[in-house]
Amino acid sequence: VCDVHSICTSSILKFGRSIIESAGRTVMKIKSSYLLAGLIALLVGLWMASGSFMKDTPAAINDSKQADASSEANMPKQPVAASSFTVSAVTVQNETINRTIRANGVSEAAFDVTVSSKVDGNIIKIPATEGSEIKLGDVLIILDKGTLPEQIAAAKAELNAAEKSYYAAQKQSKGTLKEELAAARANLVVIEKRLSIANELAKDNFTAPLELAQLKADYENARVQLAKIETAQNYRSELEVAQNLARVEAARASLAALQTQLEDSTITSPVSGLLETLHVEKGERMRRDAAAATILGMDTLSVIVAVPQNDIAQISVGDMVDVTIAGAGSN
């Protein structure tokens, strides 16, 4: 090995010397110190590479194998321990593996009712509390009634007066018509007899022409008066009755509107449920049709879950479901 290494080294040195001579001829302008340092580094690298190559030659490998074999032959042999094994038996049975499908969803109440105000008014009291259970008819908000009590009292008085006028018109239409007709007919009979007597006396010249003419005029007036009573009196009395009836109905409608407005000034719950939200505060001006509160029907909840399309075939009606509600846990 050493001979080969020395031969290679000598060859490398000769090769480097030839390179230096050729480089000296072609590159005269380069400084000799830099060139010499570069050549030395090149030669050192080549020398190290040649030594590594020589270590991997077949002769070196054979020598290494022989040394390892001789060392193993000189070592005392150790007895080989017998290996121990544990054997176990397991009974395998077919079992159903439950597949879990996870999905997110939302819960919905049985109903969602928004209570609105039917009248305008200032809020003076809110007896209800958010998050509480309320019943049908419970008071939620109370509005200022203003002058409604006084207006209702005036409407009641107007209705009373209209009803009395109506009843009086009915009685008058039934009673005076017969009396007026009887009086007009009696008056016509009297005037007719006077005219007949006057005509008889006129034949004997006992009646003046002027008096006879006056009696004829009275007779015609009595006939006209009776005709008026018979034709016009019915219509006039019926008109008065109808006008008074209209007055009564108008008074009743006005009173009913004021009473409804008074009732609407107290906002009550139309259903039983959970008072989720109050949209107003005490002292606030409530507008007509503005939302006052939201009530939820919590007796029955629906859970709506979006199941992936690939898992729909794995779900059947009646399958057990575990529902976990955020903040409430599993049910």
Short mmCIF file of C-alpha atoms in Angstrom, two decimals, residues 1 15 17 21 46 49 55 65 75 88 90-91 93 114 124 127 132 135 153 172 213 221 293 317-318 329-330:
data_model
loop_
_atom_site.label_atom_id
_atom_site.label_comp_id
_atom_site.label_asym_id
_atom_site.label_seq_id
_atom_site.Cartn_x
_atom_site.Cartn_y
_atom_site.Cartn_z
CA VAL A 1 0.00 0.00 0.00
CA PHE A 15 1.97 16.45 -12.94
CA ARG A 17 5.33 20.59 -11.82
CA GLU A 21 5.69 25.28 -16.03
CA LEU A 46 -5.20 15.51 -4.63
CA ALA A 49 -8.08 12.01 -2.22
CA LYS A 55 -7.81 2.70 1.87
CA LYS A 65 -11.73 -9.09 7.36
CA MET A 75 -13.20 -14.75 22.13
CA SER A 88 -53.26 -16.81 24.31
CA VAL A 90 -59.42 -14.98 22.06
CA THR A 91 -63.01 -15.80 21.06
CA GLN A 93 -67.81 -12.68 17.77
CA THR A 114 -94.22 39.76 18.22
CA ILE A 124 -95.62 54.51 32.40
CA PRO A 127 -94.73 44.83 34.84
CA SER A 132 -89.85 35.01 32.49
CA LYS A 135 -99.58 33.41 30.69
CA ALA A 153 -117.82 59.78 30.28
CA GLN A 172 -144.62 60.90 19.19
CA ALA A 213 -167.70 82.29 0.40
CA ASN A 221 -158.65 74.48 3.99
CA ALA A 293 -92.25 42.37 23.00
CA VAL A 317 -86.79 7.31 11.24
CA GLY A 318 -86.58 6.27 14.90
CA GLY A 329 -75.13 20.18 27.53
CA SER A 330 -76.49 16.87 26.17
#
